XYZ file of N, CA, C and O in Angstrom:
764
model
N 97.193 65.986 -46.664
C 96.101 66.858 -46.291
C 96.532 68.295 -46.185
O 95.907 69.221 -46.737
N 97.621 68.544 -45.413
C 98.042 69.930 -45.199
C 98.677 70.539 -46.449
O 98.563 71.750 -46.640
N 99.309 69.741 -47.249
C 99.824 70.264 -48.539
C 98.638 70.720 -49.376
O 98.674 71.785 -49.984
N 97.583 69.951 -49.370
C 96.352 70.363 -50.074
C 95.791 71.648 -49.567
O 95.319 72.488 -50.367
N 95.813 71.842 -48.258
C 95.322 73.072 -47.681
C 96.167 74.273 -48.143
O 95.642 75.343 -48.437
N 97.492 74.082 -48.186
C 98.384 75.150 -48.660
C 98.087 75.475 -50.111
O 97.973 76.646 -50.501
N 97.938 74.456 -50.936
C 97.646 74.669 -52.353
C 96.289 75.346 -52.546
O 96.145 76.257 -53.388
N 95.289 74.947 -51.772
C 93.971 75.578 -51.857
C 94.034 77.039 -51.457
O 93.443 77.910 -52.079
N 94.791 77.318 -50.379
C 94.922 78.707 -49.926
C 95.633 79.540 -50.978
O 95.262 80.703 -51.216
N 96.656 78.999 -51.593
C 97.380 79.732 -52.646
C 96.447 79.987 -53.824
O 96.410 81.092 -54.367
N 95.700 78.973 -54.227
C 94.769 79.116 -55.364
C 93.728 80.221 -55.115
O 93.317 80.877 -56.043
N 93.355 80.399 -53.858
C 92.360 81.432 -53.530
C 92.987 82.793 -53.294
O 92.275 83.767 -53.087
N 94.305 82.889 -53.399
C 94.986 84.145 -53.100
C 95.294 84.935 -54.372
O 95.211 84.409 -55.480
N 95.775 86.140 -54.183
C 96.180 86.961 -55.313
C 97.529 86.491 -55.904
O 97.941 86.992 -56.962
N 98.175 85.542 -55.269
C 99.478 85.074 -55.736
C 99.406 83.766 -56.543
O 100.438 83.218 -56.924
N 98.219 83.298 -56.802
C 98.039 82.002 -57.478
C 98.698 81.952 -58.833
O 99.155 80.895 -59.269
N 98.746 83.092 -59.543
C 99.279 83.086 -60.908
C 100.776 83.351 -60.984
O 101.350 83.364 -62.062
N 101.411 83.597 -59.826
C 102.873 83.887 -59.895
C 103.680 83.164 -58.815
O 104.759 83.587 -58.480
N 103.145 82.066 -58.284
C 103.855 81.349 -57.227
C 103.961 79.851 -57.588
O 102.984 79.235 -57.973
N 105.180 79.333 -57.486
C 105.398 77.904 -57.687
C 105.811 77.309 -56.339
O 106.606 77.874 -55.609
N 105.202 76.184 -56.019
C 105.536 75.462 -54.776
C 106.300 74.213 -55.151
O 105.962 73.521 -56.109
N 107.358 73.961 -54.396
C 108.133 72.711 -54.591
C 108.160 71.986 -53.247
O 108.502 72.547 -52.212
N 107.784 70.726 -53.279
C 107.801 69.863 -52.089
C 108.804 68.758 -52.323
O 108.718 68.056 -53.333
N 109.762 68.614 -51.399
C 110.760 67.545 -51.533
C 111.319 67.217 -50.168
O 111.055 67.927 -49.195
N 112.074 66.136 -50.065
C 112.809 65.821 -48.846
C 114.278 65.647 -49.206
O 114.621 65.541 -50.411
N 115.136 65.598 -48.241
C 116.575 65.549 -48.564
C 117.106 64.135 -48.711
O 118.216 63.929 -49.207
N 116.385 63.129 -48.291
C 116.844 61.744 -48.460
C 115.671 60.806 -48.226
O 114.671 61.157 -47.632
N 115.851 59.573 -48.665
C 114.912 58.522 -48.358
C 115.355 57.848 -47.086
O 116.228 58.379 -46.350
N 114.797 56.683 -46.800
C 115.133 55.997 -45.556
C 114.838 54.499 -45.701
O 113.772 54.153 -46.256
N 115.711 53.679 -45.217
C 115.487 52.235 -45.208
C 114.628 51.899 -43.988
O 114.884 52.374 -42.879
N 113.647 51.067 -44.195
C 112.817 50.579 -43.099
C 112.880 49.040 -43.067
O 111.891 48.352 -43.089
N 114.109 48.538 -43.052
C 114.341 47.106 -42.969
C 114.822 46.463 -44.269
O 115.333 45.361 -44.265
N 114.670 47.182 -45.401
C 115.169 46.656 -46.665
C 116.684 46.436 -46.550
O 117.389 47.239 -45.972
N 117.145 45.354 -47.115
C 118.581 45.002 -47.113
C 119.125 44.962 -45.680
O 120.277 45.276 -45.405
N 118.223 44.598 -44.742
C 118.602 44.470 -43.340
C 119.203 45.732 -42.725
O 120.136 45.681 -41.928
N 118.688 46.875 -43.121
C 119.214 48.130 -42.552
C 118.065 49.100 -42.260
O 117.005 49.030 -42.896
N 118.308 49.952 -41.293
C 117.355 50.987 -40.910
C 118.135 52.288 -40.868
O 118.600 52.724 -39.807
N 118.324 52.891 -42.015
C 119.122 54.125 -42.044
C 119.003 54.790 -43.413
O 118.377 54.296 -44.319
N 119.675 55.895 -43.537
C 119.689 56.654 -44.771
C 121.090 56.705 -45.389
O 121.265 57.172 -46.461
N 122.111 56.257 -44.664
C 123.486 56.504 -45.106
C 124.034 55.371 -45.981
O 124.887 54.604 -45.581
N 123.515 55.318 -47.187
C 124.056 54.420 -48.192
C 123.566 54.859 -49.556
O 122.865 55.867 -49.637
N 123.935 54.178 -50.579
C 123.584 54.600 -51.920
C 122.565 53.690 -52.617
O 122.411 53.735 -53.822
N 121.867 52.901 -51.859
C 120.805 52.099 -52.435
C 119.559 52.958 -52.677
O 119.387 54.004 -52.049
N 118.702 52.487 -53.546
C 117.537 53.256 -53.967
C 116.688 53.792 -52.837
O 116.330 54.983 -52.863
N 116.293 53.026 -51.809
C 115.409 53.589 -50.795
C 115.995 54.792 -50.052
O 115.250 55.643 -49.602
N 117.303 54.883 -49.935
C 117.917 56.006 -49.226
C 118.109 57.212 -50.146
O 118.410 58.318 -49.648
N 117.960 57.041 -51.432
C 118.222 58.144 -52.385
C 116.999 58.607 -53.118
O 116.994 59.679 -53.707
N 115.932 57.851 -53.101
C 114.685 58.237 -53.803
C 113.886 59.147 -52.858
O 113.649 58.795 -51.714
N 113.481 60.291 -53.363
C 112.733 61.264 -52.569
C 111.545 61.783 -53.340
O 111.537 61.738 -54.559
N 110.541 62.277 -52.642
C 109.450 62.962 -53.368
C 109.918 64.246 -53.942
O 110.754 64.941 -53.339
N 109.440 64.595 -55.103
C 109.724 65.882 -55.732
C 108.449 66.315 -56.457
O 108.074 65.720 -57.448
N 107.790 67.306 -55.900
C 106.499 67.741 -56.389
C 106.522 69.223 -56.699
O 106.918 70.037 -55.847
N 106.160 69.576 -57.913
C 106.030 71.004 -58.329
C 104.544 71.292 -58.509
O 103.804 70.466 -59.036
N 104.138 72.480 -58.089
C 102.749 72.909 -58.308
C 102.765 74.418 -58.580
O 103.552 75.156 -57.976
N 101.924 74.866 -59.477
C 101.810 76.296 -59.773
C 101.629 76.534 -61.236
O 101.477 75.618 -62.036
N 101.697 77.813 -61.657
C 101.523 78.145 -63.044
C 102.609 77.498 -63.945
O 103.768 77.485 -63.576
N 102.169 76.960 -65.065
C 103.126 76.319 -65.969
C 103.449 74.902 -65.617
O 104.246 74.249 -66.264
N 102.815 74.382 -64.555
C 103.067 73.026 -64.106
C 101.777 72.207 -64.229
O 100.779 72.563 -63.594
N 101.771 71.157 -65.039
C 100.549 70.346 -65.156
C 100.161 69.740 -63.798
O 101.015 69.250 -63.067
N 98.907 69.823 -63.460
C 98.424 69.310 -62.160
C 98.116 67.823 -62.236
O 97.609 67.323 -63.225
N 98.451 67.129 -61.172
C 98.049 65.715 -61.003
C 98.770 64.735 -61.905
O 98.270 63.641 -62.117
N 99.900 65.100 -62.477
C 100.619 64.202 -63.380
C 101.886 63.687 -62.708
O 102.489 64.359 -61.859
N 102.339 62.517 -63.140
C 103.542 61.883 -62.628
C 104.557 61.760 -63.769
O 104.163 61.487 -64.912
N 105.811 61.907 -63.425
C 106.894 61.740 -64.399
C 107.775 60.587 -63.972
O 108.019 60.398 -62.786
N 108.291 59.830 -64.926
C 109.141 58.664 -64.620
C 110.635 58.943 -64.821
O 111.469 58.134 -64.447
N 110.984 60.102 -65.389
C 112.400 60.405 -65.622
C 113.130 60.520 -64.275
O 112.588 60.955 -63.287
N 114.386 60.087 -64.293
C 115.235 60.203 -63.113
C 115.835 61.584 -63.073
O 116.538 61.976 -64.009
N 115.532 62.335 -62.020
C 116.080 63.688 -61.902
C 116.654 63.833 -60.496
O 116.477 62.986 -59.624
N 117.380 64.940 -60.289
C 117.998 65.181 -58.988
C 117.536 66.462 -58.357
O 117.015 67.387 -59.055
N 117.735 66.587 -57.070
C 117.368 67.831 -56.387
C 118.180 69.007 -56.882
O 117.748 70.148 -56.729
N 119.338 68.738 -57.462
C 120.171 69.775 -58.023
C 119.452 70.497 -59.195
O 119.835 71.601 -59.583
N 118.374 69.862 -59.700
C 117.617 70.446 -60.816
C 116.506 71.398 -60.359
O 115.867 72.040 -61.184
N 116.280 71.525 -59.048
C 115.195 72.390 -58.572
C 115.469 73.857 -58.913
O 114.608 74.539 -59.453
N 116.651 74.349 -58.562
C 116.971 75.773 -58.776
C 116.840 76.166 -60.250
O 116.153 77.147 -60.558
N 117.507 75.470 -61.170
C 117.324 75.875 -62.586
C 115.888 75.748 -63.074
O 115.445 76.512 -63.940
N 115.115 74.828 -62.503
C 113.720 74.696 -62.880
C 112.917 75.911 -62.415
O 112.092 76.459 -63.173
N 113.180 76.379 -61.214
C 112.494 77.558 -60.712
C 112.857 78.796 -61.519
O 111.981 79.644 -61.818
N 114.105 78.929 -61.900
C 114.515 80.058 -62.760
C 113.739 79.991 -64.076
O 113.213 81.014 -64.541
N 113.667 78.799 -64.663
C 112.982 78.624 -65.925
C 111.507 78.967 -65.789
O 110.925 79.701 -66.606
N 110.842 78.446 -64.760
C 109.391 78.685 -64.590
C 109.116 80.158 -64.311
O 108.052 80.655 -64.657
N 110.087 80.854 -63.712
C 109.922 82.282 -63.427
C 110.319 83.161 -64.598
O 110.175 84.388 -64.547
N 110.830 82.544 -65.668
C 111.238 83.325 -66.847
C 112.531 84.081 -66.628
O 112.795 85.076 -67.310
N 113.358 83.607 -65.681
C 114.634 84.261 -65.382
C 115.763 83.569 -66.151
O 115.641 82.379 -66.464
N 116.857 84.277 -66.393
C 117.960 83.640 -67.108
C 118.629 82.546 -66.268
O 118.675 82.636 -65.037
N 119.138 81.550 -66.941
C 119.819 80.452 -66.271
C 121.125 80.972 -65.631
O 121.722 81.899 -66.139
N 121.501 80.369 -64.536
C 122.749 80.703 -63.865
C 123.834 79.868 -64.525
O 123.808 78.628 -64.495
N 124.843 80.481 -65.154
C 125.841 79.720 -65.926
C 126.735 78.800 -65.097
O 127.316 77.875 -65.606
N 126.771 79.017 -63.765
C 127.607 78.134 -62.959
C 126.824 76.971 -62.334
O 127.383 76.152 -61.620
N 125.532 76.922 -62.612
C 124.701 75.873 -62.027
C 124.960 74.548 -62.710
O 125.072 74.476 -63.917
N 124.989 73.493 -61.924
C 125.233 72.148 -62.489
C 123.947 71.413 -62.828
O 123.953 70.453 -63.560
N 122.819 71.847 -62.263
C 121.554 71.198 -62.540
C 120.970 71.612 -63.869
O 121.481 72.525 -64.548
N 119.861 70.990 -64.243
C 119.173 71.291 -65.475
C 117.711 71.602 -65.184
O 117.119 70.999 -64.303
N 117.149 72.501 -65.922
C 115.744 72.814 -65.783
C 114.892 71.583 -66.133
O 115.157 70.897 -67.123
N 113.894 71.356 -65.320
C 112.973 70.256 -65.579
C 111.715 70.752 -66.308
O 110.730 70.035 -66.432
N 111.764 71.976 -66.836
C 110.634 72.559 -67.516
C 110.148 71.683 -68.629
O 108.921 71.467 -68.775
N 111.025 71.142 -69.451
C 110.605 70.277 -70.548
C 110.046 68.959 -70.054
O 109.126 68.393 -70.641
N 110.592 68.437 -68.945
C 110.065 67.219 -68.355
C 108.650 67.457 -67.810
O 107.762 66.617 -67.993
N 108.466 68.605 -67.187
C 107.131 68.916 -66.646
C 106.089 69.027 -67.744
O 104.954 68.624 -67.559
N 106.491 69.539 -68.889
C 105.501 69.740 -69.979
C 105.358 68.532 -70.895
O 104.464 68.476 -71.685
N 106.280 67.545 -70.770
C 106.249 66.398 -71.667
C 106.609 65.122 -70.911
O 107.793 64.833 -70.712
N 105.619 64.345 -70.539
C 105.852 63.137 -69.738
C 106.688 62.102 -70.485
O 107.365 61.294 -69.875
N 106.663 62.152 -71.819
C 107.387 61.163 -72.621
C 108.762 61.642 -73.091
O 109.397 60.971 -73.877
N 109.217 62.779 -72.581
C 110.500 63.325 -73.023
C 111.640 62.360 -72.701
O 111.734 61.828 -71.611
N 112.475 62.129 -73.698
C 113.708 61.339 -73.463
C 114.658 62.200 -72.643
O 115.044 63.270 -73.065
N 115.008 61.747 -71.460
C 115.828 62.513 -70.514
C 117.066 61.716 -70.276
O 117.061 60.707 -69.556
N 118.171 62.110 -70.876
C 119.387 61.322 -70.821
C 120.454 61.913 -69.865
O 121.617 61.946 -70.171
N 119.984 62.437 -68.729
C 120.909 63.029 -67.765
C 120.905 62.211 -66.517
O 119.877 61.975 -65.917
N 122.074 61.752 -66.079
C 122.110 60.884 -64.888
C 121.969 61.698 -63.610
O 122.164 62.937 -63.584
N 121.627 61.028 -62.563
C 121.596 61.610 -61.230
C 122.739 60.982 -60.435
O 122.846 59.735 -60.383
N 123.551 61.795 -59.837
C 124.720 61.306 -59.087
C 124.509 61.548 -57.605
O 124.160 62.645 -57.177
N 124.731 60.529 -56.829
C 124.666 60.597 -55.367
C 126.049 60.268 -54.827
O 126.775 59.445 -55.401
N 126.401 60.917 -53.721
C 127.698 60.670 -53.115
C 127.502 60.376 -51.616
O 126.582 60.894 -50.999
N 128.422 59.595 -51.072
C 128.343 59.231 -49.654
C 129.739 59.216 -49.106
O 130.657 58.712 -49.717
N 129.856 59.838 -47.935
C 131.174 59.872 -47.226
C 130.906 59.592 -45.785
O 129.978 60.124 -45.176
N 131.718 58.733 -45.216
C 131.581 58.417 -43.801
C 132.932 58.150 -43.195
O 133.793 57.571 -43.823
N 133.093 58.593 -41.962
C 134.342 58.327 -41.243
C 134.047 57.354 -40.126
O 133.136 57.537 -39.329
N 134.829 56.260 -40.118
C 134.695 55.226 -39.104
C 136.075 54.994 -38.487
O 136.989 54.626 -39.214
N 136.184 55.228 -37.198
C 137.464 55.022 -36.479
C 138.610 55.757 -37.164
O 139.703 55.194 -37.347
N 138.384 56.984 -37.602
C 139.412 57.801 -38.220
C 139.673 57.446 -39.678
O 140.431 58.129 -40.369
N 139.030 56.421 -40.204
C 139.181 56.014 -41.618
C 138.027 56.592 -42.420
O 136.866 56.514 -42.008
N 138.340 57.170 -43.556
C 137.315 57.788 -44.377
C 136.903 56.854 -45.519
O 137.769 56.264 -46.191
N 135.591 56.725 -45.678
C 135.048 55.880 -46.761
C 134.198 56.774 -47.674
O 133.380 57.543 -47.201
N 134.395 56.634 -48.975
C 133.644 57.394 -49.972
C 133.084 56.442 -51.016
O 133.694 55.446 -51.357
N 131.934 56.829 -51.556
C 131.357 56.080 -52.663
C 130.451 57.014 -53.438
O 130.027 58.038 -52.956
N 130.195 56.618 -54.690
C 129.317 57.395 -55.571
C 128.382 56.426 -56.293
O 128.746 55.275 -56.547
N 127.238 56.958 -56.657
C 126.261 56.188 -57.379
C 125.719 57.026 -58.543
O 125.532 58.222 -58.375
N 125.475 56.378 -59.675
C 124.900 57.047 -60.833
C 123.608 56.299 -61.186
O 123.618 55.076 -61.323
N 122.545 57.069 -61.260
C 121.263 56.507 -61.681
C 120.915 57.082 -63.041
O 120.956 58.306 -63.243
N 120.664 56.213 -64.002
C 120.302 56.684 -65.346
C 119.230 55.733 -65.860
O 119.500 54.552 -66.091
N 118.008 56.256 -65.966
C 116.903 55.377 -66.359
C 116.723 54.295 -65.320
O 116.772 54.579 -64.126
N 116.597 53.062 -65.755
C 116.370 51.969 -64.785
C 117.690 51.486 -64.144
O 117.646 50.627 -63.270
N 118.819 52.026 -64.532
C 120.099 51.496 -64.068
C 120.678 52.317 -62.928
O 120.662 53.537 -62.971
N 121.210 51.635 -61.906
C 121.959 52.251 -60.829
C 123.300 51.551 -60.692
O 123.355 50.367 -60.501
N 124.344 52.368 -60.828
C 125.727 51.857 -60.726
C 126.375 52.552 -59.537
O 126.277 53.780 -59.390
N 127.018 51.778 -58.659
C 127.717 52.345 -57.498
C 129.157 51.893 -57.512
O 129.455 50.710 -57.743
N 130.062 52.822 -57.225
C 131.474 52.548 -57.080
C 131.886 52.966 -55.696
O 131.662 54.098 -55.254
N 132.501 52.032 -54.987
C 132.977 52.289 -53.640
C 134.469 52.628 -53.688
O 135.167 52.291 -54.640
N 134.926 53.305 -52.671
C 136.304 53.742 -52.610
C 137.322 52.613 -52.662
O 138.465 52.811 -53.083
N 136.921 51.423 -52.268
C 137.824 50.271 -52.341
C 137.794 49.605 -53.712
O 138.456 48.586 -53.912
N 137.038 50.176 -54.658
C 136.982 49.631 -56.000
C 135.841 48.667 -56.255
O 135.616 48.276 -57.409
N 135.145 48.269 -55.218
C 134.019 47.346 -55.415
C 132.870 48.079 -56.113
O 132.759 49.311 -56.019
N 132.049 47.299 -56.821
C 130.977 47.890 -57.651
C 129.655 47.179 -57.407
O 129.631 46.006 -57.028
N 128.585 47.916 -57.686
C 127.258 47.338 -57.708
C 126.548 47.872 -58.957
O 126.722 49.033 -59.330
N 125.759 47.029 -59.575
C 124.932 47.423 -60.712
C 123.559 46.754 -60.577
O 123.503 45.543 -60.343
N 122.520 47.575 -60.659
C 121.154 47.072 -60.574
C 120.339 47.594 -61.723
O 120.492 48.731 -62.158
N 119.444 46.745 -62.241
C 118.475 47.154 -63.247
C 117.115 47.211 -62.576
O 116.514 46.163 -62.306
N 116.627 48.411 -62.283
C 115.377 48.544 -61.574
C 114.188 48.055 -62.373
O 113.145 47.788 -61.828
N 114.342 47.941 -63.694
C 113.286 47.380 -64.521
C 113.021 45.927 -64.175
O 111.903 45.466 -64.156
N 114.094 45.198 -63.900
C 113.983 43.745 -63.560
C 114.066 43.495 -62.063
O 113.610 42.473 -61.559
N 114.715 44.443 -61.333
C 115.032 44.197 -59.928
C 114.843 45.503 -59.139
O 115.823 46.143 -58.712
N 113.593 45.945 -58.927
C 113.345 47.229 -58.285
C 113.831 47.297 -56.838
O 114.052 48.407 -56.324
N 113.993 46.195 -56.208
C 114.468 46.169 -54.794
C 115.986 46.035 -54.661
O 116.474 45.953 -53.543
N 116.665 45.957 -55.789
C 118.120 45.854 -55.791
C 118.614 44.636 -54.992
O 119.519 44.743 -54.174
N 118.015 43.500 -55.277
C 118.445 42.275 -54.612
C 119.612 41.599 -55.327
O 120.404 40.893 -54.697
N 119.722 41.765 -56.638
C 120.754 41.078 -57.409
C 121.773 42.056 -57.950
O 121.508 42.793 -58.890
N 122.959 42.069 -57.386
C 124.028 42.896 -57.818
C 124.663 42.272 -59.041
O 125.384 41.291 -58.975
N 124.430 42.851 -60.220
C 124.914 42.306 -61.476
C 126.427 42.421 -61.585
O 127.043 41.660 -62.363
N 127.044 43.287 -60.808
C 128.508 43.413 -60.832
C 129.203 42.374 -59.975
O 130.409 42.176 -60.087
N 128.466 41.698 -59.095
C 129.078 40.712 -58.201
C 129.373 39.379 -58.881
O 130.288 38.681 -58.477
N 128.619 39.032 -59.887
C 128.816 37.800 -60.618
C 129.712 38.077 -61.818
O 129.373 38.923 -62.654
N 130.870 37.414 -61.891
C 131.786 37.693 -62.995
C 131.173 37.597 -64.372
O 131.499 38.375 -65.276
N 130.255 36.666 -64.578
C 129.641 36.508 -65.907
C 128.769 37.714 -66.243
O 128.852 38.246 -67.368
N 127.912 38.141 -65.316
C 127.084 39.312 -65.626
C 127.917 40.569 -65.595
O 127.629 41.515 -66.347
N 128.937 40.655 -64.772
C 129.808 41.849 -64.728
C 130.477 42.031 -66.088
O 130.559 43.128 -66.628
N 130.908 40.933 -66.674
C 131.555 41.001 -68.014
C 130.531 41.453 -69.048
O 130.817 42.274 -69.906
N 129.322 40.894 -68.977
C 128.270 41.240 -69.924
C 127.881 42.736 -69.833
O 127.571 43.352 -70.851
N 127.906 43.307 -68.652
C 127.511 44.700 -68.452
C 128.699 45.631 -68.240
O 128.489 46.791 -67.844
N 129.907 45.183 -68.504
C 131.099 46.010 -68.247
C 131.063 47.329 -69.022
O 131.396 48.363 -68.503
N 130.628 47.306 -70.264
C 130.578 48.534 -71.078
C 129.625 49.531 -70.424
O 129.917 50.732 -70.334
N 128.471 49.058 -69.976
C 127.479 49.946 -69.308
C 128.089 50.496 -68.028
O 127.964 51.687 -67.713
N 128.707 49.652 -67.224
C 129.293 50.106 -65.973
C 130.379 51.127 -66.189
O 130.477 52.151 -65.498
N 131.230 50.894 -67.172
C 132.301 51.835 -67.496
C 131.741 53.200 -67.968
O 132.258 54.223 -67.618
N 130.660 53.147 -68.752
C 130.066 54.370 -69.240
C 129.449 55.152 -68.065
O 129.570 56.393 -68.009
N 128.823 54.462 -67.136
C 128.242 55.131 -65.993
C 129.352 55.654 -65.049
O 129.236 56.754 -64.537
N 130.391 54.907 -64.904
C 131.521 55.311 -64.087
C 132.160 56.592 -64.648
O 132.546 57.476 -63.898
N 132.185 56.714 -65.968
C 132.752 57.893 -66.603
C 131.935 59.154 -66.331
O 132.460 60.263 -66.471
N 130.688 59.009 -65.903
C 129.834 60.156 -65.585
C 130.039 60.658 -64.176
O 129.551 61.712 -63.795
N 130.804 59.901 -63.374
C 131.031 60.296 -61.991
C 132.112 61.385 -61.906
O 132.881 61.580 -62.822
N 132.146 62.004 -60.759
C 133.165 62.990 -60.477
C 134.407 62.231 -59.980
O 134.460 61.825 -58.823
N 135.361 62.051 -60.842
C 136.543 61.293 -60.490
C 137.322 61.873 -59.345
O 137.906 61.128 -58.539
N 137.338 63.188 -59.182
C 138.080 63.811 -58.111
C 137.494 63.566 -56.735
O 138.136 63.779 -55.712
N 136.246 63.094 -56.690
C 135.581 62.903 -55.404
C 136.351 61.956 -54.494
O 136.439 62.126 -53.296
N 136.939 60.910 -55.086
C 137.645 59.922 -54.275
C 138.990 60.410 -53.780
O 139.556 59.865 -52.849
N 139.521 61.445 -54.411
C 140.845 61.957 -54.023
C 140.808 63.298 -53.318
O 141.863 63.804 -52.939
N 139.632 63.870 -53.147
C 139.525 65.179 -52.463
C 140.023 65.023 -51.035
O 139.785 64.030 -50.381
N 140.701 66.077 -50.585
C 141.190 66.050 -49.226
C 140.025 66.241 -48.255
O 139.083 66.992 -48.537
N 140.126 65.599 -47.109
C 139.124 65.688 -46.095
C 139.176 67.101 -45.478
O 140.242 67.611 -45.194
N 138.009 67.703 -45.282
C 137.948 69.008 -44.642
C 138.168 68.832 -43.144
O 137.527 68.000 -42.521
N 139.028 69.618 -42.583
C 139.271 69.597 -41.163
C 138.281 70.525 -40.483
O 138.095 71.648 -40.881
N 137.671 70.038 -39.421
C 136.780 70.910 -38.666
C 137.592 71.627 -37.600
O 138.454 71.027 -36.962
N 137.369 72.910 -37.499
C 138.179 73.701 -36.560
C 137.338 74.252 -35.462
O 136.244 74.495 -35.508
């Protein structure tokens, strides 16, 4: 309701033709799925967030199915504003995705998680590409889910040796997209 009020007020203002609004959150949240109530993991409910663009150059009332990351917001805003891309930015403009719902988007979204428990540090990474989510934990354990067949991530295809072998090439390709140095980075000391 209040987002609609903001959009209506913008549309009635002198800034309607030069303002883009982006609505997003920083994480999802488990509400009992997988027997957990939290955000600190790499399963889909903790990583899926709303991402809504509104304004000039953005089609109204349309939904996109491509997997994108929040890292893509900044380059998208530069693109929509007609500003040059920042060469050190890791994200990609979603301008083409916004204008073409059927665009083939072959860029993965990478999530990372780090937690310290009793002085021990745990790290893991997840790569989402299309319907596939692959997670690698610091201890070497893996998870693979096909959201097309298993949207709730109940069946870890990497846990069964037969399916792990069948999908090993896919898992290795997704693993290669991860930041390898993440697992070996030194822990920052708080002072």
